[in-house]
Every structure is written in C-alpha cells, then in structure tokens.
Amino acid sequence: MTMPPHARIVADVKQRVADGRLRPGERVPSTRQLARDWNVALATAAKALTLLAREGVVVAEPRVGTIVADRPGAAAARPPRPATSEHDLTRRRVVRAAIEIADAHGLSELTMRAVAGRLGVATMSLYRHVGGKDDLVMLMVDAAFAEFPLPGERPEEWPAGWRSRLEASARIQWAAYRAHPWMAGATPLTRPVPSEALLAHSEFVMEVLQETGLDATTRMYVLILLHSYVQGIATHIELEQQARASTGMTDEEWMTGQEEFLRAIMSSNPAFGRLLGELGDFDLDLDRLFEFGLRPLLDGLARLIEPAAR
C-alpha cells in the first residue's frame, strides 16, 4: 500500500534523526523547503511537521524554526502519569492538571474529561472539587496569577508613586501571560473573573491612585486601560501558538509564503509599500512591542494624573 505524501516525509525525517544526519538541536527543513524537496503542497508539508511535533521528534523554537528535540520521541514514549486515587484527589491537583493542559494545548482543548484522564480518575469525581469548566477556569486564573506575586508581602513594602506601581503591575501581569498564554482569553474586561490574585493587582494600583485627586470613574478607567494594554498584546501569544499548531509553520515561515501578497500591497498602497521597503527584515517581537508601548502609555497617563495631584 502506497504511503500518503505526508507520511513519507515523516518517515524520512525520522530516519535522518535515527541515523544521525539530523542531530538534537539542529534545524529541520522548513515547511516551504519540504514542499519544494518533495514536490507537495505547503499544507502537506505542514501536516508532516505537525505530526512530528506531536510525536516528540521535533519542537518549534520561536524565531529559530523547527528543530530536532533533545530526546526525539521522548514526549510520545513518556509513560502515563500514575493514576490519582479518589482519596488523594484535591481541588489543588485538579486545578494544576488543568493548567498543565491549557499551557500545553490551549484553553480550547481543556475539558473535564481531559483533566480526569490526566489525573487517572473518573470524570464525575472532579465535580466534588469544582463546579464545572467555568468554575475550573476561574480557579486556574487565580492560581496562575498567584505564581507571580506583587513586590513586597505587605502594602507598606510596595513601591511608592503611581508610575512605579503601575509599571510594576504591568510587568508582573505580562510575565504571567507569557507563562500562561491561555489566560489572555479567559479574563474578559466586561466580565471580570473573581480572582483574589487579580484583585490584589487592583488594590495595588487603586491605593496609590486614590492619592492623585482623580475622580472614581477616571481611576477605574486607568486601572482598566493598564490591564487591557497588557492583555491586548498577550492575546497574540496564544493566537500565534494556535496558528503554528494548525499550519506547522513559524511566523517567519508563514511570512515567507506571503511574498506575492506583500508585493501586491506595495504596488497598490504606496505609503505602506514605502514603509515595508524601509523596514527590511522587521521582526514583530511581542516582548519588544510591550516595552515600546509601556512608557508612552505611562507618559500619557502622567499628563492626566500629575495635574490632578497638584
């Protein structure tokens, strides 16, 4: 029986890893290169890389590409986690297992059945500890943010001044979203999550804003604006992970395939075309974007806050 094209690519890469032609840490051919080498569609090459990643043969490294895993196949060969007895099951263990699933696969893959499977228990046993998926997600957000505590255990140890405190809160939230990208889509502004860890950030900011002379509505807007700035950029961390999983391409590899589209843009949109021509090899790095915007945001808030504080 003839192997489908993507399966032949998978088998070839595995063979090259097995005989040492591709070593751990070395970059494997990109989606575009595989498509050229095997004379297949990009989608076929992407499917092959996705299967190799699922089997633990390769891993995607940001701004590097797809490389051979340190221990190829280790993820697929890893023995299942020992089952958790019903007696040892706790809310904390349920939440931790759920966070591990969301970190690895995104919030869309989180189900009560998946959590139960990870713990080796019956799905119904989870409902003795959490009310359901919505309740579980709220607990996950609280536990994940709690991993990134505010500076100082007591309010008197917190940094003085509105600017220092807002900047500290933004940076801590960014670190939390970086570690757990799924959280950016789990905390809508219009439906706040009842999280003690998030409320601690609100208290952290509100205590110092109360001394600025701003009215209550403006103080609330400042708090929301700060949170939404961090969250807004952070949403793209998980979106990029989802795009990479579905296409098998890094952002750089995907952009390489858009050359014809970019040429069309440059010809029909002169101003934007000139910008693209001047940019050269522009790298849309989310960490740099966060840093670029944070200072102007705080500068703008200073024009609002400092006159009111006089």
PDB file of C-alpha atoms in Angstrom:
ATOM      1  CA  MET A   1       0.000   0.000   0.000  1.00  0.00           C
ATOM      2  CA  THR A   2       1.421   3.410  -1.007  1.00  0.00           C
ATOM      3  CA  MET A   3       2.155   5.772   1.887  1.00  0.00           C
ATOM      4  CA  PRO A   4       0.494   9.202   1.657  1.00  0.00           C
ATOM      5  CA  PRO A   5       2.945  12.053   0.947  1.00  0.00           C
ATOM      6  CA  HIS A   6       2.925  13.476   4.466  1.00  0.00           C
ATOM      7  CA  ALA A   7       3.666  10.043   5.934  1.00  0.00           C
ATOM      8  CA  ARG A   8       6.653   9.633   3.612  1.00  0.00           C
ATOM      9  CA  ILE A   9       8.047  12.957   4.810  1.00  0.00           C
ATOM     10  CA  VAL A  10       7.550  11.923   8.444  1.00  0.00           C
ATOM     11  CA  ALA A  11       9.310   8.602   7.855  1.00  0.00           C
ATOM     12  CA  ASP A  12      12.216  10.306   6.074  1.00  0.00           C
ATOM     13  CA  VAL A  13      12.789  12.843   8.848  1.00  0.00           C
ATOM     14  CA  LYS A  14      12.622  10.106  11.493  1.00  0.00           C
ATOM     15  CA  GLN A  15      15.173   8.066   9.564  1.00  0.00           C
ATOM     16  CA  ARG A  16      17.533  11.033   9.281  1.00  0.00           C
ATOM     17  CA  VAL A  17      17.248  11.603  13.014  1.00  0.00           C
ATOM     18  CA  ALA A  18      17.808   7.905  13.740  1.00  0.00           C
ATOM     19  CA  ASP A  19      20.991   7.631  11.657  1.00  0.00           C
ATOM     20  CA  GLY A  20      22.445  10.922  12.884  1.00  0.00           C
ATOM     21  CA  ARG A  21      22.055  13.048   9.782  1.00  0.00           C
ATOM     22  CA  LEU A  22      19.827  15.305  11.863  1.00  0.00           C
ATOM     23  CA  ARG A  23      21.046  15.789  15.433  1.00  0.00           C
ATOM     24  CA  PRO A  24      19.247  17.183  18.501  1.00  0.00           C
ATOM     25  CA  GLY A  25      19.095  20.949  18.305  1.00  0.00           C
ATOM     26  CA  GLU A  26      19.619  21.083  14.555  1.00  0.00           C
ATOM     27  CA  ARG A  27      17.014  22.836  12.448  1.00  0.00           C
ATOM     28  CA  VAL A  28      14.900  20.591  10.259  1.00  0.00           C
ATOM     29  CA  PRO A  29      13.822  21.740   6.785  1.00  0.00           C
ATOM     30  CA  SER A  30      11.142  24.401   6.867  1.00  0.00           C
ATOM     31  CA  THR A  31       7.632  23.833   5.592  1.00  0.00           C
ATOM     32  CA  ARG A  32       8.492  25.625   2.348  1.00  0.00           C
ATOM     33  CA  GLN A  33      11.725  23.664   1.918  1.00  0.00           C
ATOM     34  CA  LEU A  34       9.962  20.338   2.468  1.00  0.00           C
ATOM     35  CA  ALA A  35       7.277  21.331  -0.020  1.00  0.00           C
ATOM     36  CA  ARG A  36       9.953  22.047  -2.640  1.00  0.00           C
ATOM     37  CA  ASP A  37      12.022  18.951  -1.868  1.00  0.00           C
ATOM     38  CA  TRP A  38       9.050  16.578  -2.017  1.00  0.00           C
ATOM     39  CA  ASN A  39       7.047  18.480  -4.637  1.00  0.00           C
ATOM     40  CA  VAL A  40       3.992  18.665  -2.372  1.00  0.00           C
ATOM     41  CA  ALA A  41       1.631  21.410  -1.223  1.00  0.00           C
ATOM     42  CA  LEU A  42       2.568  23.566   1.748  1.00  0.00           C
ATOM     43  CA  ALA A  43      -0.367  22.099   3.677  1.00  0.00           C
ATOM     44  CA  THR A  44       1.044  18.589   3.186  1.00  0.00           C
ATOM     45  CA  ALA A  45       4.487  19.618   4.447  1.00  0.00           C
ATOM     46  CA  ALA A  46       2.892  21.453   7.379  1.00  0.00           C
ATOM     47  CA  LYS A  47       0.889  18.333   8.290  1.00  0.00           C
ATOM     48  CA  ALA A  48       4.095  16.283   8.349  1.00  0.00           C
ATOM     49  CA  LEU A  49       5.826  18.716  10.715  1.00  0.00           C
ATOM     50  CA  THR A  50       2.757  18.819  12.940  1.00  0.00           C
ATOM     51  CA  LEU A  51       2.765  15.015  13.240  1.00  0.00           C
ATOM     52  CA  LEU A  52       6.496  15.005  14.000  1.00  0.00           C
ATOM     53  CA  ALA A  53       5.908  17.581  16.748  1.00  0.00           C
ATOM     54  CA  ARG A  54       3.067  15.554  18.257  1.00  0.00           C
ATOM     55  CA  GLU A  55       5.332  12.501  18.389  1.00  0.00           C
ATOM     56  CA  GLY A  56       8.055  14.486  20.142  1.00  0.00           C
ATOM     57  CA  VAL A  57      10.556  14.185  17.280  1.00  0.00           C
ATOM     58  CA  VAL A  58      10.778  17.940  16.678  1.00  0.00           C
ATOM     59  CA  VAL A  59       9.933  21.094  18.596  1.00  0.00           C
ATOM     60  CA  ALA A  60       9.251  24.655  17.407  1.00  0.00           C
ATOM     61  CA  GLU A  61      11.603  27.316  18.745  1.00  0.00           C
ATOM     62  CA  PRO A  62      10.449  30.961  18.459  1.00  0.00           C
ATOM     63  CA  ARG A  63      12.455  32.932  15.869  1.00  0.00           C
ATOM     64  CA  VAL A  64      14.605  29.863  15.214  1.00  0.00           C
ATOM     65  CA  GLY A  65      12.321  27.413  13.465  1.00  0.00           C
ATOM     66  CA  THR A  66      11.590  23.734  13.940  1.00  0.00           C
ATOM     67  CA  ILE A  67      14.464  21.766  15.441  1.00  0.00           C
ATOM     68  CA  VAL A  68      15.129  18.170  16.442  1.00  0.00           C
ATOM     69  CA  ALA A  69      14.073  17.567  20.047  1.00  0.00           C
ATOM     70  CA  ASP A  70      16.752  16.924  22.675  1.00  0.00           C
ATOM     71  CA  ARG A  71      15.393  13.415  23.118  1.00  0.00           C
ATOM     72  CA  PRO A  72      13.466  12.677  19.909  1.00  0.00           C
ATOM     73  CA  GLY A  73      10.309  10.754  20.623  1.00  0.00           C
ATOM     74  CA  ALA A  74      10.539  11.305  24.362  1.00  0.00           C
ATOM     75  CA  ALA A  75       7.177  13.034  24.513  1.00  0.00           C
ATOM     76  CA  ALA A  76       5.440  10.187  22.745  1.00  0.00           C
ATOM     77  CA  ALA A  77       7.266   7.500  24.701  1.00  0.00           C
ATOM     78  CA  ARG A  78       6.776   9.097  28.117  1.00  0.00           C
ATOM     79  CA  PRO A  79       4.899   6.690  30.402  1.00  0.00           C
ATOM     80  CA  PRO A  80       1.466   7.825  31.524  1.00  0.00           C
ATOM     81  CA  ARG A  81       1.202   9.606  34.831  1.00  0.00           C
ATOM     82  CA  PRO A  82       0.303   7.274  37.695  1.00  0.00           C
ATOM     83  CA  ALA A  83      -3.399   7.339  38.431  1.00  0.00           C
ATOM     84  CA  THR A  84      -4.560   9.538  41.286  1.00  0.00           C
ATOM     85  CA  SER A  85      -6.658   7.725  43.836  1.00  0.00           C
ATOM     86  CA  GLU A  86     -10.038   9.220  44.648  1.00  0.00           C
ATOM     87  CA  HIS A  87      -8.867   9.690  48.227  1.00  0.00           C
ATOM     88  CA  ASP A  88      -5.831  11.763  47.164  1.00  0.00           C
ATOM     89  CA  LEU A  89      -7.746  13.958  44.711  1.00  0.00           C
ATOM     90  CA  THR A  90      -7.867  17.605  45.806  1.00  0.00           C
ATOM     91  CA  ARG A  91      -9.012  20.849  44.248  1.00  0.00           C
ATOM     92  CA  ARG A  92      -5.401  21.970  44.008  1.00  0.00           C
ATOM     93  CA  ARG A  93      -4.424  18.880  41.999  1.00  0.00           C
ATOM     94  CA  VAL A  94      -7.399  19.306  39.691  1.00  0.00           C
ATOM     95  CA  VAL A  95      -6.502  22.946  39.027  1.00  0.00           C
ATOM     96  CA  ARG A  96      -2.817  22.143  38.486  1.00  0.00           C
ATOM     97  CA  ALA A  97      -3.649  19.389  35.984  1.00  0.00           C
ATOM     98  CA  ALA A  98      -5.978  21.767  34.127  1.00  0.00           C
ATOM     99  CA  ILE A  99      -3.279  24.455  33.951  1.00  0.00           C
ATOM    100  CA  GLU A 100      -0.821  21.926  32.528  1.00  0.00           C
ATOM    101  CA  ILE A 101      -3.291  21.015  29.767  1.00  0.00           C
ATOM    102  CA  ALA A 102      -4.047  24.656  28.926  1.00  0.00           C
ATOM    103  CA  ASP A 103      -0.339  25.568  28.924  1.00  0.00           C
ATOM    104  CA  ALA A 104       0.454  22.737  26.523  1.00  0.00           C
ATOM    105  CA  HIS A 105      -2.566  22.810  24.223  1.00  0.00           C
ATOM    106  CA  GLY A 106      -4.568  25.983  24.853  1.00  0.00           C
ATOM    107  CA  LEU A 107      -7.857  26.611  26.616  1.00  0.00           C
ATOM    108  CA  SER A 108      -9.843  25.220  23.687  1.00  0.00           C
ATOM    109  CA  GLU A 109      -8.501  21.736  24.449  1.00  0.00           C
ATOM    110  CA  LEU A 110      -9.421  21.890  28.132  1.00  0.00           C
ATOM    111  CA  THR A 111     -12.317  19.604  29.054  1.00  0.00           C
ATOM    112  CA  MET A 112     -13.320  17.940  32.276  1.00  0.00           C
ATOM    113  CA  ARG A 113     -12.689  14.592  30.602  1.00  0.00           C
ATOM    114  CA  ALA A 114      -9.158  15.643  29.631  1.00  0.00           C
ATOM    115  CA  VAL A 115      -8.395  16.704  33.206  1.00  0.00           C
ATOM    116  CA  ALA A 116      -9.770  13.432  34.558  1.00  0.00           C
ATOM    117  CA  GLY A 117      -7.672  11.489  32.046  1.00  0.00           C
ATOM    118  CA  ARG A 118      -4.542  13.355  33.064  1.00  0.00           C
ATOM    119  CA  LEU A 119      -5.184  12.514  36.717  1.00  0.00           C
ATOM    120  CA  GLY A 120      -6.354   8.971  36.054  1.00  0.00           C
ATOM    121  CA  VAL A 121      -9.718   9.393  37.754  1.00  0.00           C
ATOM    122  CA  ALA A 122     -13.369   9.221  36.726  1.00  0.00           C
ATOM    123  CA  THR A 123     -14.670  12.458  35.215  1.00  0.00           C
ATOM    124  CA  MET A 124     -17.534  12.712  37.698  1.00  0.00           C
ATOM    125  CA  SER A 125     -15.106  12.660  40.627  1.00  0.00           C
ATOM    126  CA  LEU A 126     -13.870  16.123  39.603  1.00  0.00           C
ATOM    127  CA  TYR A 127     -17.256  17.664  40.383  1.00  0.00           C
ATOM    128  CA  ARG A 128     -16.707  17.071  44.093  1.00  0.00           C
ATOM    129  CA  HIS A 129     -13.933  19.687  43.889  1.00  0.00           C
ATOM    130  CA  VAL A 130     -15.024  22.119  41.126  1.00  0.00           C
ATOM    131  CA  GLY A 131     -18.452  23.141  39.889  1.00  0.00           C
ATOM    132  CA  GLY A 132     -17.664  22.662  36.206  1.00  0.00           C
ATOM    133  CA  LYS A 133     -15.407  24.011  33.490  1.00  0.00           C
ATOM    134  CA  ASP A 134     -16.288  27.683  34.044  1.00  0.00           C
ATOM    135  CA  ASP A 135     -15.568  27.349  37.746  1.00  0.00           C
ATOM    136  CA  LEU A 136     -12.352  25.486  36.963  1.00  0.00           C
ATOM    137  CA  VAL A 137     -11.109  28.217  34.599  1.00  0.00           C
ATOM    138  CA  MET A 138     -11.660  30.874  37.278  1.00  0.00           C
ATOM    139  CA  LEU A 139      -9.647  28.803  39.742  1.00  0.00           C
ATOM    140  CA  MET A 140      -6.930  28.315  37.113  1.00  0.00           C
ATOM    141  CA  VAL A 141      -6.624  32.061  36.509  1.00  0.00           C
ATOM    142  CA  ASP A 142      -6.352  32.732  40.227  1.00  0.00           C
ATOM    143  CA  ALA A 143      -3.719  30.015  40.732  1.00  0.00           C
ATOM    144  CA  ALA A 144      -1.709  31.066  37.680  1.00  0.00           C
ATOM    145  CA  PHE A 145      -1.622  34.766  38.608  1.00  0.00           C
ATOM    146  CA  ALA A 146      -0.702  33.834  42.185  1.00  0.00           C
ATOM    147  CA  GLU A 147       2.553  32.374  40.797  1.00  0.00           C
ATOM    148  CA  PHE A 148       3.619  35.978  40.074  1.00  0.00           C
ATOM    149  CA  PRO A 149       3.274  37.859  43.359  1.00  0.00           C
ATOM    150  CA  LEU A 150       3.363  41.610  43.725  1.00  0.00           C
ATOM    151  CA  PRO A 151       6.589  43.142  45.094  1.00  0.00           C
ATOM    152  CA  GLY A 152       6.618  43.014  48.873  1.00  0.00           C
ATOM    153  CA  GLU A 153       4.382  40.957  51.104  1.00  0.00           C
ATOM    154  CA  ARG A 154       2.762  43.974  52.790  1.00  0.00           C
ATOM    155  CA  PRO A 155       1.374  47.206  51.253  1.00  0.00           C
ATOM    156  CA  GLU A 156       3.971  49.278  53.078  1.00  0.00           C
ATOM    157  CA  GLU A 157       6.667  47.397  51.126  1.00  0.00           C
ATOM    158  CA  TRP A 158       5.136  48.261  47.748  1.00  0.00           C
ATOM    159  CA  PRO A 159       6.904  50.830  45.542  1.00  0.00           C
ATOM    160  CA  ALA A 160       5.899  54.430  46.166  1.00  0.00           C
ATOM    161  CA  GLY A 161       4.414  56.629  43.455  1.00  0.00           C
ATOM    162  CA  TRP A 162       1.687  55.917  40.933  1.00  0.00           C
ATOM    163  CA  ARG A 163       4.062  55.421  37.997  1.00  0.00           C
ATOM    164  CA  SER A 164       6.322  52.876  39.712  1.00  0.00           C
ATOM    165  CA  ARG A 165       3.325  50.940  40.919  1.00  0.00           C
ATOM    166  CA  LEU A 166       1.524  50.866  37.566  1.00  0.00           C
ATOM    167  CA  GLU A 167       4.699  49.803  35.788  1.00  0.00           C
ATOM    168  CA  ALA A 168       5.338  47.018  38.328  1.00  0.00           C
ATOM    169  CA  SER A 169       1.772  45.736  37.943  1.00  0.00           C
ATOM    170  CA  ALA A 170       2.011  45.762  34.128  1.00  0.00           C
ATOM    171  CA  ARG A 171       5.313  43.877  34.097  1.00  0.00           C
ATOM    172  CA  ILE A 172       4.099  41.231  36.542  1.00  0.00           C
ATOM    173  CA  GLN A 173       0.912  40.697  34.531  1.00  0.00           C
ATOM    174  CA  TRP A 174       2.949  40.419  31.331  1.00  0.00           C
ATOM    175  CA  ALA A 175       5.156  37.750  32.918  1.00  0.00           C
ATOM    176  CA  ALA A 176       2.034  35.818  33.967  1.00  0.00           C
ATOM    177  CA  TYR A 177       0.543  35.944  30.472  1.00  0.00           C
ATOM    178  CA  ARG A 178       3.881  34.941  28.990  1.00  0.00           C
ATOM    179  CA  ALA A 179       3.952  31.832  31.175  1.00  0.00           C
ATOM    180  CA  HIS A 180       0.251  31.022  30.670  1.00  0.00           C
ATOM    181  CA  PRO A 181      -0.873  32.473  27.287  1.00  0.00           C
ATOM    182  CA  TRP A 182      -4.385  30.980  27.559  1.00  0.00           C
ATOM    183  CA  MET A 183      -5.206  33.438  30.368  1.00  0.00           C
ATOM    184  CA  ALA A 184      -5.476  36.386  27.975  1.00  0.00           C
ATOM    185  CA  GLY A 185      -8.620  34.852  26.511  1.00  0.00           C
ATOM    186  CA  ALA A 186     -10.064  33.835  29.861  1.00  0.00           C
ATOM    187  CA  THR A 187     -10.336  37.254  31.529  1.00  0.00           C
ATOM    188  CA  PRO A 188     -12.799  39.460  29.553  1.00  0.00           C
ATOM    189  CA  LEU A 189     -12.927  43.091  30.659  1.00  0.00           C
ATOM    190  CA  THR A 190     -16.720  43.157  30.662  1.00  0.00           C
ATOM    191  CA  ARG A 191     -16.995  40.041  32.835  1.00  0.00           C
ATOM    192  CA  PRO A 192     -14.245  40.234  35.459  1.00  0.00           C
ATOM    193  CA  VAL A 193     -13.001  36.957  36.885  1.00  0.00           C
ATOM    194  CA  PRO A 194     -13.465  36.794  40.688  1.00  0.00           C
ATOM    195  CA  SER A 195      -9.786  36.160  41.320  1.00  0.00           C
ATOM    196  CA  GLU A 196      -8.097  37.192  44.557  1.00  0.00           C
ATOM    197  CA  ALA A 197      -4.747  37.373  42.767  1.00  0.00           C
ATOM    198  CA  LEU A 198      -6.157  39.776  40.145  1.00  0.00           C
ATOM    199  CA  LEU A 199      -7.947  41.797  42.809  1.00  0.00           C
ATOM    200  CA  ALA A 200      -4.595  42.173  44.558  1.00  0.00           C
ATOM    201  CA  HIS A 201      -3.353  43.993  41.437  1.00  0.00           C
ATOM    202  CA  SER A 202      -6.393  46.270  41.549  1.00  0.00           C
ATOM    203  CA  GLU A 203      -5.743  47.076  45.195  1.00  0.00           C
ATOM    204  CA  PHE A 204      -2.057  47.615  44.404  1.00  0.00           C
ATOM    205  CA  VAL A 205      -2.950  50.247  41.799  1.00  0.00           C
ATOM    206  CA  MET A 206      -6.025  51.793  43.421  1.00  0.00           C
ATOM    207  CA  GLU A 207      -4.332  52.541  46.725  1.00  0.00           C
ATOM    208  CA  VAL A 208      -1.854  54.907  45.079  1.00  0.00           C
ATOM    209  CA  LEU A 209      -4.389  56.373  42.590  1.00  0.00           C
ATOM    210  CA  GLN A 210      -6.629  57.446  45.465  1.00  0.00           C
ATOM    211  CA  GLU A 211      -3.948  59.969  46.413  1.00  0.00           C
ATOM    212  CA  THR A 212      -3.854  61.587  42.936  1.00  0.00           C
ATOM    213  CA  GLY A 213      -7.079  63.568  43.128  1.00  0.00           C
ATOM    214  CA  LEU A 214      -8.636  61.752  40.174  1.00  0.00           C
ATOM    215  CA  ASP A 215     -12.363  61.055  40.430  1.00  0.00           C
ATOM    216  CA  ALA A 216     -13.572  57.482  40.911  1.00  0.00           C
ATOM    217  CA  THR A 217     -14.583  56.939  37.262  1.00  0.00           C
ATOM    218  CA  THR A 218     -11.203  58.100  35.957  1.00  0.00           C
ATOM    219  CA  ARG A 219      -9.361  55.925  38.446  1.00  0.00           C
ATOM    220  CA  MET A 220     -11.348  52.920  37.252  1.00  0.00           C
ATOM    221  CA  TYR A 221     -10.576  53.760  33.610  1.00  0.00           C
ATOM    222  CA  VAL A 222      -6.864  53.990  34.390  1.00  0.00           C
ATOM    223  CA  LEU A 223      -6.962  50.561  36.014  1.00  0.00           C
ATOM    224  CA  ILE A 224      -8.867  49.053  33.059  1.00  0.00           C
ATOM    225  CA  LEU A 225      -6.616  50.725  30.491  1.00  0.00           C
ATOM    226  CA  LEU A 226      -3.468  49.328  32.121  1.00  0.00           C
ATOM    227  CA  HIS A 227      -4.869  45.804  32.283  1.00  0.00           C
ATOM    228  CA  SER A 228      -6.258  45.897  28.739  1.00  0.00           C
ATOM    229  CA  TYR A 229      -2.943  47.150  27.327  1.00  0.00           C
ATOM    230  CA  VAL A 230      -1.092  44.135  28.713  1.00  0.00           C
ATOM    231  CA  GLN A 231      -3.884  41.687  27.937  1.00  0.00           C
ATOM    232  CA  GLY A 232      -4.374  43.023  24.411  1.00  0.00           C
ATOM    233  CA  ILE A 233      -0.805  42.262  23.362  1.00  0.00           C
ATOM    234  CA  ALA A 234      -0.787  38.999  25.304  1.00  0.00           C
ATOM    235  CA  THR A 235      -3.730  37.604  23.314  1.00  0.00           C
ATOM    236  CA  HIS A 236      -1.399  37.288  20.332  1.00  0.00           C
ATOM    237  CA  ILE A 237       0.897  34.877  22.183  1.00  0.00           C
ATOM    238  CA  GLU A 238      -1.736  32.147  22.143  1.00  0.00           C
ATOM    239  CA  LEU A 239      -3.017  33.137  18.695  1.00  0.00           C
ATOM    240  CA  GLU A 240       0.480  32.586  17.299  1.00  0.00           C
ATOM    241  CA  GLN A 241       0.737  29.230  19.085  1.00  0.00           C
ATOM    242  CA  GLN A 242      -2.604  28.186  17.592  1.00  0.00           C
ATOM    243  CA  ALA A 243      -1.556  29.298  14.121  1.00  0.00           C
ATOM    244  CA  ARG A 244       1.704  27.394  14.398  1.00  0.00           C
ATOM    245  CA  ALA A 245      -0.089  24.244  15.537  1.00  0.00           C
ATOM    246  CA  SER A 246      -2.626  24.392  12.696  1.00  0.00           C
ATOM    247  CA  THR A 247      -0.166  25.226   9.909  1.00  0.00           C
ATOM    248  CA  GLY A 248       3.082  23.700  11.156  1.00  0.00           C
ATOM    249  CA  MET A 249       4.808  26.985  10.243  1.00  0.00           C
ATOM    250  CA  THR A 250       6.584  29.546  12.390  1.00  0.00           C
ATOM    251  CA  ASP A 251       5.575  33.174  11.885  1.00  0.00           C
ATOM    252  CA  GLU A 252       8.733  33.718   9.815  1.00  0.00           C
ATOM    253  CA  GLU A 253       7.980  30.738   7.583  1.00  0.00           C
ATOM    254  CA  TRP A 254       4.393  31.925   7.100  1.00  0.00           C
ATOM    255  CA  MET A 255       5.543  35.423   6.148  1.00  0.00           C
ATOM    256  CA  THR A 256       7.916  33.919   3.587  1.00  0.00           C
ATOM    257  CA  GLY A 257       4.892  32.407   1.857  1.00  0.00           C
ATOM    258  CA  GLN A 258       3.153  35.803   1.624  1.00  0.00           C
ATOM    259  CA  GLU A 259       5.652  37.379  -0.783  1.00  0.00           C
ATOM    260  CA  GLU A 260       3.194  37.666  -3.662  1.00  0.00           C
ATOM    261  CA  PHE A 261       0.555  39.226  -1.389  1.00  0.00           C
ATOM    262  CA  LEU A 262       3.093  41.710   0.009  1.00  0.00           C
ATOM    263  CA  ARG A 263       4.184  42.718  -3.486  1.00  0.00           C
ATOM    264  CA  ALA A 264       0.535  43.395  -4.352  1.00  0.00           C
ATOM    265  CA  ILE A 265       0.168  45.542  -1.223  1.00  0.00           C
ATOM    266  CA  MET A 266       3.284  47.540  -2.040  1.00  0.00           C
ATOM    267  CA  SER A 267       2.088  48.260  -5.571  1.00  0.00           C
ATOM    268  CA  SER A 268      -1.464  49.293  -4.636  1.00  0.00           C
ATOM    269  CA  ASN A 269      -0.698  51.092  -1.351  1.00  0.00           C
ATOM    270  CA  PRO A 270       2.292  53.391  -1.995  1.00  0.00           C
ATOM    271  CA  ALA A 271       2.705  54.787   1.523  1.00  0.00           C
ATOM    272  CA  PHE A 272       2.515  51.370   3.162  1.00  0.00           C
ATOM    273  CA  GLY A 273       4.702  49.958   0.399  1.00  0.00           C
ATOM    274  CA  ARG A 274       7.411  52.512   1.142  1.00  0.00           C
ATOM    275  CA  LEU A 275       7.201  51.623   4.821  1.00  0.00           C
ATOM    276  CA  LEU A 276       7.635  47.914   4.087  1.00  0.00           C
ATOM    277  CA  GLY A 277      10.571  48.701   1.840  1.00  0.00           C
ATOM    278  CA  GLU A 278      12.266  50.734   4.564  1.00  0.00           C
ATOM    279  CA  LEU A 279      11.628  48.147   7.275  1.00  0.00           C
ATOM    280  CA  GLY A 280      13.642  45.380   5.673  1.00  0.00           C
ATOM    281  CA  ASP A 281      13.693  42.262   7.899  1.00  0.00           C
ATOM    282  CA  PHE A 282      11.229  43.531  10.509  1.00  0.00           C
ATOM    283  CA  ASP A 283      10.747  41.188  13.473  1.00  0.00           C
ATOM    284  CA  LEU A 284       7.383  41.585  15.216  1.00  0.00           C
ATOM    285  CA  ASP A 285       8.597  40.594  18.673  1.00  0.00           C
ATOM    286  CA  LEU A 286       5.795  40.816  21.244  1.00  0.00           C
ATOM    287  CA  ASP A 287       8.164  41.487  24.141  1.00  0.00           C
ATOM    288  CA  ARG A 288       9.625  44.454  22.267  1.00  0.00           C
ATOM    289  CA  LEU A 289       6.137  45.672  21.407  1.00  0.00           C
ATOM    290  CA  PHE A 290       5.150  45.509  25.083  1.00  0.00           C
ATOM    291  CA  GLU A 291       8.242  47.505  26.080  1.00  0.00           C
ATOM    292  CA  PHE A 292       7.738  50.001  23.253  1.00  0.00           C
ATOM    293  CA  GLY A 293       4.192  50.839  24.331  1.00  0.00           C
ATOM    294  CA  LEU A 294       4.500  50.793  28.106  1.00  0.00           C
ATOM    295  CA  ARG A 295       6.498  54.013  28.510  1.00  0.00           C
ATOM    296  CA  PRO A 296       4.305  56.107  26.158  1.00  0.00           C
ATOM    297  CA  LEU A 297       1.240  54.762  27.967  1.00  0.00           C
ATOM    298  CA  LEU A 298       2.619  55.867  31.331  1.00  0.00           C
ATOM    299  CA  ASP A 299       3.728  59.210  29.838  1.00  0.00           C
ATOM    300  CA  GLY A 300       0.195  59.801  28.607  1.00  0.00           C
ATOM    301  CA  LEU A 301      -1.285  58.916  31.986  1.00  0.00           C
ATOM    302  CA  ALA A 302       1.169  61.345  33.609  1.00  0.00           C
ATOM    303  CA  ARG A 303      -0.457  64.223  31.700  1.00  0.00           C
ATOM    304  CA  LEU A 304      -3.763  63.181  33.269  1.00  0.00           C
ATOM    305  CA  ILE A 305      -2.631  62.235  36.768  1.00  0.00           C
ATOM    306  CA  GLU A 306       0.050  64.742  37.696  1.00  0.00           C
ATOM    307  CA  PRO A 307      -2.054  67.920  37.221  1.00  0.00           C
ATOM    308  CA  ALA A 308      -4.847  66.342  39.289  1.00  0.00           C
ATOM    309  CA  ALA A 309      -2.383  65.501  42.074  1.00  0.00           C
ATOM    310  CA  ARG A 310      -1.216  69.117  42.495  1.00  0.00           C
TER     311      ARG A 310
END
